[in-house]
Amino acid sequence: MTTNLPPLRRLILIVLAGMAITSPTWGETAWPVKPVRIVVPFAPGGTTDILARAIAPELSKAFGQPFVIDNRAGAGGNLGADIVAKAPADGYTLLMGTVGTHGINKSLYSRLPYDPQKDFAPITMVAGVPNVMEMNADKAKALRINSVLDFIAYAKAHPGELNMASSGNGTSIHLAGELFKSMTGIFMTHIPYTGSGPAMMGMLSGVVDVMFDNLPSSMAQIKAGKLKAFAVTSSQRSAALPDLPTVEEAGKLKGFEASSWFGLLAPAGTPADVVLRLQQEAAKALKTPAMKEKLLAQGAIPSGNTPQEFAALIDAEIKKWAPVVKASGAKVD
């Protein structure tokens, strides 16, 4: 009984008992009590940025704190990913990772500043998207390139004349182009940008000729007629552009497939309950009719899978892309 205890000790026990009663869940981390940063490892305007800005307001509403986007472009996404890998594991710094930062780069870069598996706690995959092979519409018309086969024929007849934009070395956009080059035997000079947004400006201005962009970041320009879309790089057609064939179909390239995905990750060691709460709220938001309609219209397929499922996907993607990188000959020092 506490009545026989010294006054100070009795007071401490009363306070601790009150904390246990008022705590919503015993052992739950008091989080968040301040704004949360989502690092986007590419420039504004690309699909990584679009998806981060789509999910951030939903998380802000769910947790009552701002989820702020911080674009840190550079080194094919490695700069931003490394910032998060080395950030405190307190739930206040997250990463919108990609197939590039967590699937491709481990095989592509000879020196990666982070380990995509050991240095991160996967939260959830936000969405998967196909890439789309496209050209500046006016340039395609001037060169009389109307299809994937036309493009291949022109590139073979004019070796080295065409160049290829990407959102950075090691991104899915880059590797989709390298895979296309290796499977067709054509040569194009690779011009890496710091994200899909800047690469898109190069495409629209006619500085660069072709890009295998993530569909969401190109959708508006395709619909506006400023970009000529030839095919999607996924194994199946996109519901957002059902009349557009796959590269495999249009280019007679059996087995061609190079899709992208995007997901939230935290530094390794982030409290498990924080990771789980983030996943649950993100999944809830991605299942709402409004969010599903918004993402599907852009060509993105919402996910919201569990941390365990996302971790398994990352493991499988690292294994999948390693032989593709090797076969393509792509390497970044």
Short mmCIF file of C-alpha atoms in Angstrom, two decimals:
data_model
loop_
_atom_site.label_atom_id
_atom_site.label_comp_id
_atom_site.label_asym_id
_atom_site.label_seq_id
_atom_site.Cartn_x
_atom_site.Cartn_y
_atom_site.Cartn_z
CA MET A 1 0.00 0.00 0.00
CA THR A 2 1.26 3.48 -0.86
CA THR A 3 -0.02 5.06 2.40
CA ASN A 4 3.03 3.72 4.34
CA LEU A 5 5.57 4.98 1.78
CA PRO A 6 7.59 8.19 2.21
CA PRO A 7 5.76 11.23 0.73
CA LEU A 8 8.20 11.78 -2.16
CA ARG A 9 8.15 8.16 -3.29
CA ARG A 10 4.35 8.07 -2.95
CA LEU A 11 4.12 11.17 -5.20
CA ILE A 12 6.38 9.60 -7.86
CA LEU A 13 4.24 6.44 -7.94
CA ILE A 14 1.06 8.51 -8.30
CA VAL A 15 2.55 10.49 -11.22
CA LEU A 16 3.75 7.34 -12.98
CA ALA A 17 0.35 5.70 -12.54
CA GLY A 18 -1.33 8.76 -14.03
CA MET A 19 1.02 8.67 -17.04
CA ALA A 20 0.19 5.01 -17.64
CA ILE A 21 -3.56 5.73 -17.48
CA THR A 22 -3.44 8.73 -19.83
CA SER A 23 -1.05 7.15 -22.36
CA PRO A 24 -3.12 6.05 -25.43
CA THR A 25 -1.08 2.88 -25.89
CA TRP A 26 1.53 1.62 -23.44
CA GLY A 27 4.96 1.80 -25.13
CA GLU A 28 3.79 3.96 -28.05
CA THR A 29 6.30 6.64 -29.04
CA ALA A 30 5.15 10.24 -28.51
CA TRP A 31 5.43 11.07 -32.17
CA PRO A 32 5.10 13.38 -34.02
CA VAL A 33 5.44 16.51 -31.92
CA LYS A 34 7.02 18.62 -34.69
CA PRO A 35 7.07 18.77 -38.54
CA VAL A 36 8.29 15.73 -40.47
CA ARG A 37 10.59 16.09 -43.47
CA ILE A 38 10.18 13.93 -46.58
CA VAL A 39 13.38 14.06 -48.63
CA VAL A 40 12.76 13.75 -52.37
CA PRO A 41 16.11 12.81 -53.96
CA PHE A 42 15.26 14.49 -57.27
CA ALA A 43 14.33 17.95 -58.52
CA PRO A 44 10.72 19.20 -58.37
CA GLY A 45 8.35 18.21 -61.18
CA GLY A 46 9.23 14.54 -61.59
CA THR A 47 7.17 11.54 -60.54
CA THR A 48 9.05 11.10 -57.23
CA ASP A 49 8.16 14.69 -56.36
CA ILE A 50 4.56 14.35 -57.62
CA LEU A 51 3.88 11.28 -55.48
CA ALA A 52 5.56 12.75 -52.40
CA ARG A 53 3.43 15.88 -52.70
CA ALA A 54 0.32 13.74 -53.15
CA ILE A 55 0.83 11.69 -49.96
CA ALA A 56 2.30 14.43 -47.74
CA PRO A 57 -0.97 16.37 -47.15
CA GLU A 58 -2.75 13.13 -46.24
CA LEU A 59 -0.11 12.31 -43.64
CA SER A 60 -0.27 15.88 -42.33
CA LYS A 61 -4.02 15.50 -41.78
CA ALA A 62 -3.63 12.10 -40.16
CA PHE A 63 -0.91 13.09 -37.69
CA GLY A 64 -1.64 16.77 -37.08
CA GLN A 65 1.84 17.92 -38.05
CA PRO A 66 3.20 19.29 -41.37
CA PHE A 67 4.94 16.78 -43.64
CA VAL A 68 7.34 19.00 -45.57
CA ILE A 69 8.93 18.13 -48.93
CA ASP A 70 12.68 18.70 -49.16
CA ASN A 71 14.09 18.24 -52.69
CA ARG A 72 17.74 17.12 -52.56
CA ALA A 73 18.69 16.19 -56.11
CA GLY A 74 22.00 14.74 -57.23
CA ALA A 75 23.95 11.59 -58.11
CA GLY A 76 20.97 9.63 -59.41
CA GLY A 77 19.10 10.00 -56.12
CA ASN A 78 22.08 8.96 -53.99
CA LEU A 79 22.59 12.39 -52.45
CA GLY A 80 19.10 12.56 -50.94
CA ALA A 81 19.05 8.89 -49.98
CA ASP A 82 22.36 9.27 -48.14
CA ILE A 83 21.04 12.27 -46.21
CA VAL A 84 18.19 10.13 -44.87
CA ALA A 85 20.42 7.10 -44.24
CA LYS A 86 22.58 9.24 -41.94
CA ALA A 87 19.71 11.16 -40.31
CA PRO A 88 18.59 10.49 -36.70
CA ALA A 89 16.25 7.48 -36.50
CA ASP A 90 13.51 9.45 -34.77
CA GLY A 91 10.78 9.45 -37.42
CA TYR A 92 11.28 13.09 -38.41
CA THR A 93 13.26 12.48 -41.62
CA LEU A 94 11.80 10.19 -44.30
CA LEU A 95 12.75 9.36 -47.86
CA MET A 96 10.64 8.96 -50.97
CA GLY A 97 12.81 6.19 -52.37
CA THR A 98 12.67 4.77 -55.88
CA VAL A 99 13.59 1.71 -57.87
CA GLY A 100 16.77 3.65 -58.66
CA THR A 101 17.88 4.46 -55.12
CA HIS A 102 16.84 1.08 -53.70
CA GLY A 103 16.87 -1.38 -56.60
CA ILE A 104 19.27 -0.32 -59.36
CA ASN A 105 22.00 1.82 -57.82
CA LYS A 106 23.57 -0.96 -55.76
CA SER A 107 24.63 -2.63 -59.01
CA LEU A 108 25.17 0.53 -61.05
CA TYR A 109 27.45 2.52 -58.76
CA SER A 110 30.90 1.22 -57.87
CA ARG A 111 30.81 3.22 -54.60
CA LEU A 112 27.37 3.68 -53.05
CA PRO A 113 27.45 5.91 -49.90
CA TYR A 114 24.63 3.96 -48.23
CA ASP A 115 23.33 0.40 -48.05
CA PRO A 116 19.77 0.31 -49.48
CA GLN A 117 18.79 -2.50 -47.13
CA LYS A 118 20.84 -2.15 -43.93
CA ASP A 119 20.55 1.64 -43.64
CA PHE A 120 16.77 1.96 -44.05
CA ALA A 121 13.50 0.85 -42.49
CA PRO A 122 10.98 0.32 -45.32
CA ILE A 123 7.56 1.85 -44.57
CA THR A 124 5.39 1.29 -47.64
CA MET A 125 5.45 1.36 -51.41
CA VAL A 126 3.32 4.35 -52.46
CA ALA A 127 2.85 3.50 -56.14
CA GLY A 128 4.21 1.67 -59.16
CA VAL A 129 4.33 3.25 -62.62
CA PRO A 130 5.40 2.31 -66.14
CA ASN A 131 7.87 4.47 -68.03
CA VAL A 132 6.92 5.88 -71.42
CA MET A 133 9.14 6.18 -74.50
CA GLU A 134 8.57 9.65 -75.96
CA MET A 135 9.94 12.41 -78.19
CA ASN A 136 9.32 16.10 -78.66
CA ALA A 137 6.22 16.01 -80.92
CA ASP A 138 7.51 18.59 -83.41
CA LYS A 139 10.87 16.86 -83.71
CA ALA A 140 9.25 13.45 -84.19
CA LYS A 141 7.08 14.89 -86.95
CA ALA A 142 10.06 16.59 -88.65
CA LEU A 143 12.06 13.33 -88.61
CA ARG A 144 8.98 11.28 -89.60
CA ILE A 145 9.27 9.09 -86.54
CA ASN A 146 5.81 7.82 -85.63
CA SER A 147 6.53 4.55 -83.84
CA VAL A 148 9.11 2.52 -81.96
CA LEU A 149 10.13 0.74 -85.18
CA ASP A 150 10.49 4.10 -86.96
CA PHE A 151 12.73 5.28 -84.13
CA ILE A 152 14.93 2.19 -84.28
CA ALA A 153 15.25 2.48 -88.06
CA TYR A 154 16.19 6.17 -87.87
CA ALA A 155 18.73 5.60 -85.10
CA LYS A 156 20.41 2.80 -87.06
CA ALA A 157 20.53 4.93 -90.21
CA HIS A 158 21.93 7.93 -88.30
CA PRO A 159 24.26 6.47 -85.64
CA GLY A 160 25.11 8.89 -82.85
CA GLU A 161 22.75 11.61 -84.10
CA LEU A 162 20.07 11.10 -81.43
CA ASN A 163 20.55 11.68 -77.72
CA MET A 164 18.67 10.38 -74.69
CA ALA A 165 17.62 12.35 -71.60
CA SER A 166 17.23 10.92 -68.12
CA SER A 167 16.48 12.15 -64.60
CA GLY A 168 20.01 11.16 -63.57
CA ASN A 169 22.56 8.36 -63.73
CA GLY A 170 21.18 5.14 -62.35
CA THR A 171 17.51 6.08 -62.41
CA SER A 172 14.93 3.78 -63.97
CA ILE A 173 14.61 6.33 -66.77
CA HIS A 174 18.31 6.00 -67.53
CA LEU A 175 18.38 2.21 -67.30
CA ALA A 176 15.24 1.78 -69.41
CA GLY A 177 17.07 3.66 -72.17
CA GLU A 178 20.23 1.59 -71.70
CA LEU A 179 18.17 -1.60 -71.92
CA PHE A 180 16.53 -0.31 -75.10
CA LYS A 181 19.94 0.49 -76.60
CA SER A 182 21.34 -2.94 -75.76
CA MET A 183 18.32 -4.82 -77.13
CA THR A 184 18.15 -2.83 -80.40
CA GLY A 185 21.87 -2.35 -81.04
CA ILE A 186 21.50 1.42 -81.51
CA PHE A 187 23.73 4.14 -80.05
CA MET A 188 22.47 7.29 -78.30
CA THR A 189 24.40 9.73 -76.14
CA HIS A 190 23.06 9.77 -72.60
CA ILE A 191 22.38 13.23 -71.14
CA PRO A 192 21.61 13.00 -67.39
CA TYR A 193 19.68 15.76 -65.64
CA THR A 194 19.00 16.23 -61.91
CA GLY A 195 15.39 15.06 -62.19
CA SER A 196 12.48 14.48 -64.56
CA GLY A 197 11.44 18.14 -64.34
CA PRO A 198 14.68 19.56 -65.77
CA ALA A 199 14.87 16.68 -68.28
CA MET A 200 11.34 17.52 -69.40
CA MET A 201 12.38 21.12 -70.07
CA GLY A 202 15.14 19.76 -72.29
CA MET A 203 12.63 17.59 -74.13
CA LEU A 204 10.12 20.39 -74.65
CA SER A 205 12.81 22.78 -75.90
CA GLY A 206 14.16 20.19 -78.33
CA VAL A 207 17.62 20.06 -76.71
CA VAL A 208 17.26 16.30 -76.20
CA ASP A 209 15.55 13.79 -78.45
CA VAL A 210 14.07 10.90 -76.50
CA MET A 211 13.29 10.00 -72.91
CA PHE A 212 11.90 6.93 -71.14
CA ASP A 213 10.16 9.03 -68.52
CA ASN A 214 7.92 7.92 -65.65
CA LEU A 215 4.40 8.22 -67.03
CA PRO A 216 2.92 10.55 -64.35
CA SER A 217 5.47 13.31 -64.95
CA SER A 218 4.86 13.19 -68.73
CA MET A 219 1.10 12.67 -68.83
CA ALA A 220 0.10 16.35 -69.06
CA GLN A 221 2.53 17.05 -71.93
CA ILE A 222 1.45 13.92 -73.80
CA LYS A 223 -2.21 14.91 -73.52
CA ALA A 224 -1.34 18.47 -74.59
CA GLY A 225 0.29 17.10 -77.74
CA LYS A 226 3.72 18.48 -76.93
CA LEU A 227 5.23 15.02 -76.54
CA LYS A 228 4.81 12.09 -78.92
CA ALA A 229 4.41 8.91 -76.87
CA PHE A 230 5.44 5.70 -78.65
CA ALA A 231 5.01 2.99 -76.01
CA VAL A 232 5.07 2.14 -72.30
CA THR A 233 7.96 0.11 -70.91
CA SER A 234 5.86 -2.17 -68.68
CA SER A 235 4.92 -5.72 -69.61
CA GLN A 236 1.27 -4.67 -69.89
CA ARG A 237 -0.46 -1.59 -71.27
CA SER A 238 -1.34 1.25 -68.90
CA ALA A 239 -4.97 1.85 -67.97
CA ALA A 240 -4.24 5.59 -68.20
CA LEU A 241 -3.29 5.28 -71.91
CA PRO A 242 -4.88 1.99 -73.01
CA ASP A 243 -4.30 2.60 -76.73
CA LEU A 244 -0.55 2.97 -76.26
CA PRO A 245 1.30 -0.32 -76.91
CA THR A 246 4.16 -1.71 -74.85
CA VAL A 247 7.74 -1.44 -76.13
CA GLU A 248 7.74 -5.22 -76.42
CA GLU A 249 4.70 -5.07 -78.72
CA ALA A 250 5.60 -1.99 -80.73
CA GLY A 251 9.31 -2.67 -81.10
CA LYS A 252 9.13 -6.45 -81.41
CA LEU A 253 11.49 -6.67 -78.41
CA LYS A 254 10.53 -9.83 -76.55
CA GLY A 255 11.05 -9.58 -72.81
CA PHE A 256 11.53 -5.80 -72.64
CA GLU A 257 10.26 -4.54 -69.27
CA ALA A 258 11.44 -1.62 -67.14
CA SER A 259 8.85 -0.27 -64.71
CA SER A 260 9.35 2.03 -61.74
CA TRP A 261 8.15 2.20 -58.15
CA PHE A 262 8.25 4.75 -55.35
CA GLY A 263 7.97 4.30 -51.59
CA LEU A 264 8.51 5.79 -48.16
CA LEU A 265 11.50 4.74 -46.05
CA ALA A 266 12.97 5.85 -42.74
CA PRO A 267 16.50 5.55 -41.33
CA ALA A 268 17.27 2.10 -39.89
CA GLY A 269 16.45 1.96 -36.21
CA THR A 270 13.34 4.15 -36.44
CA PRO A 271 10.86 2.94 -33.76
CA ALA A 272 8.72 0.10 -35.12
CA ASP A 273 5.49 1.69 -33.91
CA VAL A 274 6.27 4.90 -35.84
CA VAL A 275 6.96 2.89 -39.00
CA LEU A 276 3.72 0.93 -38.57
CA ARG A 277 1.61 4.04 -37.92
CA LEU A 278 3.05 5.71 -41.02
CA GLN A 279 2.30 2.65 -43.13
CA GLN A 280 -1.24 2.34 -41.84
CA GLU A 281 -2.11 5.99 -42.49
CA ALA A 282 -0.44 6.01 -45.91
CA ALA A 283 -2.30 2.82 -46.90
CA LYS A 284 -5.57 4.29 -45.67
CA ALA A 285 -5.04 7.43 -47.78
CA LEU A 286 -4.05 5.45 -50.88
CA LYS A 287 -7.28 3.44 -50.66
CA THR A 288 -9.58 6.47 -50.74
CA PRO A 289 -11.52 6.88 -54.02
CA ALA A 290 -10.18 10.42 -54.51
CA MET A 291 -6.52 9.39 -54.17
CA LYS A 292 -6.94 6.27 -56.30
CA GLU A 293 -8.62 8.26 -59.06
CA LYS A 294 -5.94 10.95 -58.90
CA LEU A 295 -3.02 8.53 -59.17
CA LEU A 296 -4.58 6.20 -61.73
CA ALA A 297 -5.36 9.16 -64.00
CA GLN A 298 -1.64 9.98 -63.97
CA GLY A 299 -0.65 6.42 -64.76
CA ALA A 300 0.38 5.46 -61.21
CA ILE A 301 -0.96 2.35 -59.45
CA PRO A 302 -1.37 2.99 -55.69
CA SER A 303 0.01 0.39 -53.28
CA GLY A 304 0.27 0.85 -49.49
CA ASN A 305 1.83 -2.56 -48.79
CA THR A 306 3.27 -3.53 -45.39
CA PRO A 307 6.84 -2.79 -44.28
CA GLN A 308 7.63 -6.52 -44.59
CA GLU A 309 6.21 -6.70 -48.12
CA PHE A 310 8.08 -3.55 -49.14
CA ALA A 311 11.34 -4.96 -47.74
CA ALA A 312 10.81 -8.16 -49.74
CA LEU A 313 10.18 -6.09 -52.89
CA ILE A 314 13.43 -4.16 -52.41
CA ASP A 315 15.36 -7.42 -51.97
CA ALA A 316 13.78 -8.87 -55.12
CA GLU A 317 14.42 -5.70 -57.15
CA ILE A 318 18.12 -5.58 -56.22
CA LYS A 319 18.45 -9.16 -57.47
CA LYS A 320 16.38 -8.46 -60.59
CA TRP A 321 18.30 -5.38 -61.74
CA ALA A 322 21.83 -6.67 -61.11
CA PRO A 323 21.96 -8.82 -64.28
CA VAL A 324 20.14 -6.11 -66.28
CA VAL A 325 22.75 -3.52 -65.30
CA LYS A 326 25.54 -5.96 -66.18
CA ALA A 327 24.01 -6.84 -69.55
CA SER A 328 23.42 -3.21 -70.45
CA GLY A 329 27.03 -2.29 -69.75
CA ALA A 330 25.92 0.74 -67.71
CA LYS A 331 28.27 1.68 -64.87
CA VAL A 332 28.80 4.84 -62.85
CA ASP A 333 31.95 5.53 -60.82
#
